[in-house]
mmCIF file of C-alpha atoms in Angstrom:
data_model
loop_
_atom_site.group_PDB
_atom_site.id
_atom_site.type_symbol
_atom_site.label_atom_id
_atom_site.label_comp_id
_atom_site.label_asym_id
_atom_site.label_seq_id
_atom_site.Cartn_x
_atom_site.Cartn_y
_atom_site.Cartn_z
ATOM 1 C CA UNK A 1 12.097 -1.466 26.255
ATOM 2 C CA UNK A 2 14.807 1.076 25.380
ATOM 3 C CA UNK A 3 14.358 4.323 23.460
ATOM 4 C CA UNK A 4 15.824 2.889 20.244
ATOM 5 C CA UNK A 5 13.049 0.316 19.890
ATOM 6 C CA UNK A 6 10.279 2.472 21.354
ATOM 7 C CA UNK A 7 11.188 5.612 19.397
ATOM 8 C CA UNK A 8 12.966 4.638 16.175
ATOM 9 C CA UNK A 9 14.939 7.310 14.360
ATOM 10 C CA UNK A 10 13.509 8.314 10.999
ATOM 11 C CA UNK A 11 15.507 6.848 8.127
ATOM 12 C CA UNK A 12 16.432 9.396 5.433
ATOM 13 C CA UNK A 13 16.336 8.622 1.716
ATOM 14 C CA UNK A 14 19.206 6.887 -0.035
ATOM 15 C CA UNK A 15 18.258 7.414 -3.672
ATOM 16 C CA UNK A 16 16.675 3.981 -4.057
ATOM 17 C CA UNK A 17 14.119 5.211 -6.617
ATOM 18 C CA UNK A 18 16.283 7.763 -8.395
ATOM 19 C CA UNK A 19 14.850 8.527 -11.824
ATOM 20 C CA UNK A 20 11.802 6.300 -11.366
ATOM 21 C CA UNK A 21 8.129 7.286 -11.565
ATOM 22 C CA UNK A 22 5.556 6.160 -9.012
ATOM 23 C CA UNK A 23 1.782 5.692 -8.817
ATOM 24 C CA UNK A 24 0.161 5.034 -5.418
ATOM 25 C CA UNK A 25 -3.474 4.330 -4.593
ATOM 26 C CA UNK A 26 -5.159 5.483 -1.366
ATOM 27 C CA UNK A 27 -2.259 7.830 -0.679
ATOM 28 C CA UNK A 28 -4.018 10.825 0.883
ATOM 29 C CA UNK A 29 -4.070 11.361 4.629
ATOM 30 C CA UNK A 30 -1.881 10.066 7.421
ATOM 31 C CA UNK A 31 -1.569 6.361 6.632
ATOM 32 C CA UNK A 32 0.834 4.022 4.871
ATOM 33 C CA UNK A 33 -0.059 5.362 1.421
ATOM 34 C CA UNK A 34 1.008 8.935 2.121
ATOM 35 C CA UNK A 35 4.086 7.676 3.966
ATOM 36 C CA UNK A 36 4.996 5.691 0.843
ATOM 37 C CA UNK A 37 4.488 8.785 -1.294
ATOM 38 C CA UNK A 38 6.717 10.835 1.008
ATOM 39 C CA UNK A 39 9.402 8.146 1.006
ATOM 40 C CA UNK A 40 9.221 7.840 -2.792
ATOM 41 C CA UNK A 41 10.036 11.528 -3.124
ATOM 42 C CA UNK A 42 12.808 11.241 -0.533
ATOM 43 C CA UNK A 43 14.211 8.259 -2.420
ATOM 44 C CA UNK A 44 14.587 10.367 -5.559
ATOM 45 C CA UNK A 45 11.649 9.451 -7.773
ATOM 46 C CA UNK A 46 11.334 11.795 -10.757
ATOM 47 C CA UNK A 47 7.578 12.157 -10.447
ATOM 48 C CA UNK A 48 4.569 10.776 -8.622
ATOM 49 C CA UNK A 49 0.812 10.438 -8.986
ATOM 50 C CA UNK A 50 -1.268 9.741 -5.912
ATOM 51 C CA UNK A 51 -4.936 8.819 -5.833
ATOM 52 C CA UNK A 52 -7.712 8.615 -3.277
ATOM 53 C CA UNK A 53 -11.502 8.780 -3.013
ATOM 54 C CA UNK A 54 -11.505 11.878 -0.778
ATOM 55 C CA UNK A 55 -11.181 14.988 -2.948
ATOM 56 C CA UNK A 56 -10.245 17.503 -0.249
ATOM 57 C CA UNK A 57 -7.766 15.216 1.444
ATOM 58 C CA UNK A 58 -6.195 14.346 -1.908
ATOM 59 C CA UNK A 59 -5.682 17.993 -2.869
ATOM 60 C CA UNK A 60 -4.156 18.746 0.530
ATOM 61 C CA UNK A 61 -1.822 15.755 0.237
ATOM 62 C CA UNK A 62 -0.615 16.836 -3.217
ATOM 63 C CA UNK A 63 0.140 20.310 -1.867
ATOM 64 C CA UNK A 64 1.940 18.837 1.128
ATOM 65 C CA UNK A 65 4.101 16.572 -1.049
ATOM 66 C CA UNK A 66 5.059 19.481 -3.269
ATOM 67 C CA UNK A 67 5.990 21.567 -0.255
ATOM 68 C CA UNK A 68 7.981 18.789 1.408
ATOM 69 C CA UNK A 69 9.890 17.806 -1.715
ATOM 70 C CA UNK A 70 10.259 21.145 -3.458
ATOM 71 C CA UNK A 71 9.161 19.413 -6.665
ATOM 72 C CA UNK A 72 6.242 20.250 -8.930
ATOM 73 C CA UNK A 73 6.232 16.738 -10.405
ATOM 74 C CA UNK A 74 3.367 15.667 -8.133
ATOM 75 C CA UNK A 75 -0.165 15.036 -9.320
ATOM 76 C CA UNK A 76 -3.356 13.737 -7.767
ATOM 77 C CA UNK A 77 -6.380 12.056 -9.295
ATOM 78 C CA UNK A 78 -9.550 10.764 -7.695
ATOM 79 C CA UNK A 79 -10.097 7.038 -8.126
ATOM 80 C CA UNK A 80 -12.487 4.458 -6.726
ATOM 81 C CA UNK A 81 -10.699 1.153 -7.284
ATOM 82 C CA UNK A 82 -14.042 -0.704 -7.359
ATOM 83 C CA UNK A 83 -14.784 0.994 -10.692
ATOM 84 C CA UNK A 84 -12.879 -0.361 -13.699
ATOM 85 C CA UNK A 85 -13.455 2.829 -15.686
ATOM 86 C CA UNK A 86 -11.883 4.942 -12.918
ATOM 87 C CA UNK A 87 -8.990 2.504 -12.541
ATOM 88 C CA UNK A 88 -8.146 2.730 -16.231
ATOM 89 C CA UNK A 89 -8.525 6.507 -16.175
ATOM 90 C CA UNK A 90 -6.097 6.742 -13.240
ATOM 91 C CA UNK A 91 -3.452 4.587 -14.879
ATOM 92 C CA UNK A 92 -3.827 6.412 -18.204
ATOM 93 C CA UNK A 93 -3.518 9.758 -16.398
ATOM 94 C CA UNK A 94 -0.360 8.607 -14.595
ATOM 95 C CA UNK A 95 1.121 7.188 -17.779
ATOM 96 C CA UNK A 96 0.631 10.533 -19.518
ATOM 97 C CA UNK A 97 1.853 12.752 -16.673
ATOM 98 C CA UNK A 98 4.861 10.607 -15.809
ATOM 99 C CA UNK A 99 5.826 9.482 -19.285
ATOM 100 C CA UNK A 100 5.205 5.912 -18.142
ATOM 101 C CA UNK A 101 4.758 4.415 -14.680
ATOM 102 C CA UNK A 102 7.772 2.494 -13.374
ATOM 103 C CA UNK A 103 6.362 1.586 -9.956
ATOM 104 C CA UNK A 104 2.793 0.933 -8.810
ATOM 105 C CA UNK A 105 2.031 0.705 -5.095
ATOM 106 C CA UNK A 106 -1.397 -0.792 -4.412
ATOM 107 C CA UNK A 107 -2.357 0.577 -1.020
ATOM 108 C CA UNK A 108 -6.144 0.819 -1.325
ATOM 109 C CA UNK A 109 -7.961 -1.340 1.195
ATOM 110 C CA UNK A 110 -10.990 -1.280 3.449
ATOM 111 C CA UNK A 111 -11.530 -2.919 6.820
ATOM 112 C CA UNK A 112 -14.432 -3.041 9.243
ATOM 113 C CA UNK A 113 -15.035 -4.976 12.446
ATOM 114 C CA UNK A 114 -17.949 -7.412 12.434
ATOM 115 C CA UNK A 115 -18.615 -10.931 13.662
ATOM 116 C CA UNK A 116 -19.324 -13.269 10.775
ATOM 117 C CA UNK A 117 -22.676 -14.262 12.315
ATOM 118 C CA UNK A 118 -23.826 -10.645 12.084
ATOM 119 C CA UNK A 119 -22.288 -9.761 8.730
ATOM 120 C CA UNK A 120 -24.441 -8.892 5.733
ATOM 121 C CA UNK A 121 -23.385 -9.812 2.204
ATOM 122 C CA UNK A 122 -23.072 -6.110 1.411
ATOM 123 C CA UNK A 123 -20.389 -5.540 4.054
ATOM 124 C CA UNK A 124 -18.461 -8.664 3.042
ATOM 125 C CA UNK A 125 -18.618 -7.741 -0.633
ATOM 126 C CA UNK A 126 -17.546 -4.127 -0.084
ATOM 127 C CA UNK A 127 -14.400 -5.113 1.828
ATOM 128 C CA UNK A 128 -13.523 -7.755 -0.766
ATOM 129 C CA UNK A 129 -14.213 -5.409 -3.675
ATOM 130 C CA UNK A 130 -12.004 -2.576 -2.427
ATOM 131 C CA UNK A 131 -9.205 -4.622 -0.893
ATOM 132 C CA UNK A 132 -8.843 -7.613 -3.216
ATOM 133 C CA UNK A 133 -10.690 -6.783 -6.413
ATOM 134 C CA UNK A 134 -9.336 -3.224 -6.415
ATOM 135 C CA UNK A 135 -5.778 -4.518 -6.166
ATOM 136 C CA UNK A 136 -6.509 -6.949 -8.997
ATOM 137 C CA UNK A 137 -7.965 -4.226 -11.227
ATOM 138 C CA UNK A 138 -4.999 -1.925 -10.721
ATOM 139 C CA UNK A 139 -2.499 -4.745 -11.204
ATOM 140 C CA UNK A 140 -4.207 -6.082 -14.327
ATOM 141 C CA UNK A 141 -4.318 -2.771 -16.172
ATOM 142 C CA UNK A 142 -0.843 -1.730 -15.040
ATOM 143 C CA UNK A 143 0.569 -5.068 -16.206
ATOM 144 C CA UNK A 144 -0.897 -4.446 -19.648
ATOM 145 C CA UNK A 145 0.767 -1.037 -19.857
ATOM 146 C CA UNK A 146 4.103 -2.303 -18.568
ATOM 147 C CA UNK A 147 4.075 -5.240 -20.993
ATOM 148 C CA UNK A 148 3.348 -2.932 -23.940
ATOM 149 C CA UNK A 149 6.171 -0.587 -22.931
ATOM 150 C CA UNK A 150 8.691 -3.408 -22.522
ATOM 151 C CA UNK A 151 10.868 -1.681 -19.900
ATOM 152 C CA UNK A 152 9.988 -3.820 -16.905
ATOM 153 C CA UNK A 153 8.684 -2.286 -13.701
ATOM 154 C CA UNK A 154 7.653 -3.116 -10.171
ATOM 155 C CA UNK A 155 4.336 -3.507 -8.383
ATOM 156 C CA UNK A 156 4.119 -3.531 -4.587
ATOM 157 C CA UNK A 157 0.910 -4.635 -2.870
ATOM 158 C CA UNK A 158 -0.176 -3.949 0.690
ATOM 159 C CA UNK A 159 -1.353 -7.161 2.350
ATOM 160 C CA UNK A 160 -1.630 -7.889 6.104
ATOM 161 C CA UNK A 161 -0.531 -10.476 8.642
ATOM 162 C CA UNK A 162 -4.239 -11.267 8.918
ATOM 163 C CA UNK A 163 -3.795 -13.058 5.616
ATOM 164 C CA UNK A 164 -1.870 -15.618 7.684
ATOM 165 C CA UNK A 165 -3.185 -15.190 11.230
ATOM 166 C CA UNK A 166 -6.593 -15.360 12.848
ATOM 167 C CA UNK A 167 -8.458 -12.553 14.583
ATOM 168 C CA UNK A 168 -12.098 -12.402 15.628
ATOM 169 C CA UNK A 169 -14.440 -10.161 13.660
ATOM 170 C CA UNK A 170 -11.994 -9.913 10.747
ATOM 171 C CA UNK A 171 -13.112 -12.767 8.468
ATOM 172 C CA UNK A 172 -13.833 -10.468 5.516
ATOM 173 C CA UNK A 173 -10.653 -8.405 5.799
ATOM 174 C CA UNK A 174 -8.475 -11.469 6.433
ATOM 175 C CA UNK A 175 -9.985 -13.259 3.428
ATOM 176 C CA UNK A 176 -9.345 -10.197 1.259
ATOM 177 C CA UNK A 177 -5.729 -9.856 2.383
ATOM 178 C CA UNK A 178 -5.067 -13.580 1.958
ATOM 179 C CA UNK A 179 -6.400 -13.088 -1.551
ATOM 180 C CA UNK A 180 -3.967 -10.218 -2.120
ATOM 181 C CA UNK A 181 -1.136 -12.553 -1.119
ATOM 182 C CA UNK A 182 -2.288 -15.234 -3.559
ATOM 183 C CA UNK A 183 -2.806 -12.639 -6.292
ATOM 184 C CA UNK A 184 0.731 -11.369 -5.687
ATOM 185 C CA UNK A 185 2.258 -14.826 -6.059
ATOM 186 C CA UNK A 186 0.310 -15.868 -9.156
ATOM 187 C CA UNK A 187 0.435 -12.585 -11.052
ATOM 188 C CA UNK A 188 4.182 -12.368 -10.375
ATOM 189 C CA UNK A 189 4.802 -15.539 -12.374
ATOM 190 C CA UNK A 190 2.938 -14.093 -15.345
ATOM 191 C CA UNK A 191 4.600 -10.673 -15.070
ATOM 192 C CA UNK A 192 8.081 -12.202 -14.837
ATOM 193 C CA UNK A 193 7.764 -13.126 -18.509
ATOM 194 C CA UNK A 194 8.046 -9.442 -19.422
ATOM 195 C CA UNK A 195 10.370 -8.262 -16.668
ATOM 196 C CA UNK A 196 7.894 -6.908 -14.124
ATOM 197 C CA UNK A 197 8.308 -7.814 -10.461
ATOM 198 C CA UNK A 198 5.297 -8.082 -8.119
ATOM 199 C CA UNK A 199 5.747 -8.377 -4.353
ATOM 200 C CA UNK A 200 3.819 -7.445 -1.224
ATOM 201 C CA UNK A 201 4.317 -6.213 2.310
ATOM 202 C CA UNK A 202 2.351 -7.725 5.172
ATOM 203 C CA UNK A 203 2.128 -5.302 8.106
ATOM 204 C CA UNK A 204 0.774 -6.315 11.486
ATOM 205 C CA UNK A 205 -0.103 -2.958 13.007
ATOM 206 C CA UNK A 206 0.808 0.495 11.726
ATOM 207 C CA UNK A 207 -0.448 3.246 13.996
ATOM 208 C CA UNK A 208 -1.340 6.711 12.736
ATOM 209 C CA UNK A 209 -3.642 9.577 13.669
ATOM 210 C CA UNK A 210 -6.648 8.352 11.695
ATOM 211 C CA UNK A 211 -6.438 4.882 13.227
ATOM 212 C CA UNK A 212 -6.257 6.310 16.722
ATOM 213 C CA UNK A 213 -9.421 8.294 16.017
ATOM 214 C CA UNK A 214 -11.374 5.324 14.639
ATOM 215 C CA UNK A 215 -10.232 2.376 16.773
ATOM 216 C CA UNK A 216 -11.078 1.878 20.470
ATOM 217 C CA UNK A 217 -8.165 2.657 22.782
ATOM 218 C CA UNK A 218 -8.506 -0.734 24.470
ATOM 219 C CA UNK A 219 -8.211 -2.583 21.154
ATOM 220 C CA UNK A 220 -5.100 -0.662 20.109
ATOM 221 C CA UNK A 221 -3.495 -1.327 23.470
ATOM 222 C CA UNK A 222 -4.245 -5.035 23.115
ATOM 223 C CA UNK A 223 -2.824 -5.199 19.603
ATOM 224 C CA UNK A 224 0.273 -3.191 20.479
ATOM 225 C CA UNK A 225 0.818 -5.475 23.466
ATOM 226 C CA UNK A 226 1.255 -8.403 21.059
ATOM 227 C CA UNK A 227 4.197 -6.718 19.361
ATOM 228 C CA UNK A 228 7.753 -7.480 20.473
ATOM 229 C CA UNK A 229 8.520 -3.774 20.831
ATOM 230 C CA UNK A 230 5.269 -3.037 22.639
ATOM 231 C CA UNK A 231 4.168 -0.635 19.912
ATOM 232 C CA UNK A 232 2.751 -0.591 16.437
ATOM 233 C CA UNK A 233 4.941 0.262 13.481
ATOM 234 C CA UNK A 234 5.374 3.816 12.355
ATOM 235 C CA UNK A 235 3.813 4.128 8.903
ATOM 236 C CA UNK A 236 7.194 5.100 7.451
ATOM 237 C CA UNK A 237 8.659 1.817 8.727
ATOM 238 C CA UNK A 238 6.207 -0.043 6.485
ATOM 239 C CA UNK A 239 6.884 2.381 3.634
ATOM 240 C CA UNK A 240 10.617 1.690 3.931
ATOM 241 C CA UNK A 241 10.027 -1.973 3.092
ATOM 242 C CA UNK A 242 7.854 -0.917 0.159
ATOM 243 C CA UNK A 243 10.771 1.188 -1.094
ATOM 244 C CA UNK A 244 13.069 -1.822 -0.867
ATOM 245 C CA UNK A 245 10.647 -3.954 -2.887
ATOM 246 C CA UNK A 246 10.212 -1.190 -5.458
ATOM 247 C CA UNK A 247 13.960 -0.711 -5.858
ATOM 248 C CA UNK A 248 16.707 -2.651 -7.598
ATOM 249 C CA UNK A 249 17.876 -3.948 -4.218
ATOM 250 C CA UNK A 250 15.128 -6.576 -4.553
ATOM 251 C CA UNK A 251 15.876 -7.362 -8.217
ATOM 252 C CA UNK A 252 15.724 -11.149 -7.718
ATOM 253 C CA UNK A 253 12.526 -11.104 -5.679
ATOM 254 C CA UNK A 254 9.082 -11.621 -7.171
ATOM 255 C CA UNK A 255 5.926 -13.226 -5.841
ATOM 256 C CA UNK A 256 7.147 -12.678 -2.281
ATOM 257 C CA UNK A 257 5.192 -11.415 0.726
ATOM 258 C CA UNK A 258 7.388 -9.752 3.359
ATOM 259 C CA UNK A 259 6.066 -9.555 6.892
ATOM 260 C CA UNK A 260 6.538 -6.104 8.413
ATOM 261 C CA UNK A 261 5.805 -7.163 11.940
ATOM 262 C CA UNK A 262 7.261 -7.752 15.377
ATOM 263 C CA UNK A 263 4.365 -9.917 16.550
ATOM 264 C CA UNK A 264 5.271 -12.496 19.160
ATOM 265 C CA UNK A 265 2.298 -14.738 18.420
#
């Protein structure tokens, strides 16, 4: 594999979100959420609110975004997407700080590894509640706000190829992500009536520092070996597709799930 495919060059911003405001869940740390926040600023958004459940990491991420962008139009707010009260408080906070949210990126999700035979209801329910129900809660309340405002908007969900493909010990996560795909398609038809587009990305494997710390080396090597380029995606490569779906370049697309993957099987 040549250097171009093994070591892709970072793609700079092109003003895709110029003048737009953005709200992103689970955006603190080193994963797809923070990459999406960084790209949103690089693409010219006028302001951004990021949320997470980790207070220290969230504060550090807000500071980092401000430093990177040179903008003070960056805010953070703690939010547990399994709690409807916190979800509404987050959206209301973002609406006030940003003068209305133009783009919502639902990145919050939770995955564990467990054979179905050994899985307790509590583990199943927790993964479903964060990953699927949390996306629903955020989408539902944001749709209400966008409908009231009457200026359209865009919602981008983070799904997974596991919503389509099978993998051992991932029944709960795969079921949740398949649900996110179905939620995306159905809610998009309702939101189209008031000019809001809802789409999703479906990554296969995005590798970052936190994943490398938590996942066994052997498993990551196996998963990366399934990819056409012999590597997982950079988190910014997934975020780039989110930017496309959030921008006017995808103005005719709604209810779509775009695979961000180079999987061979």
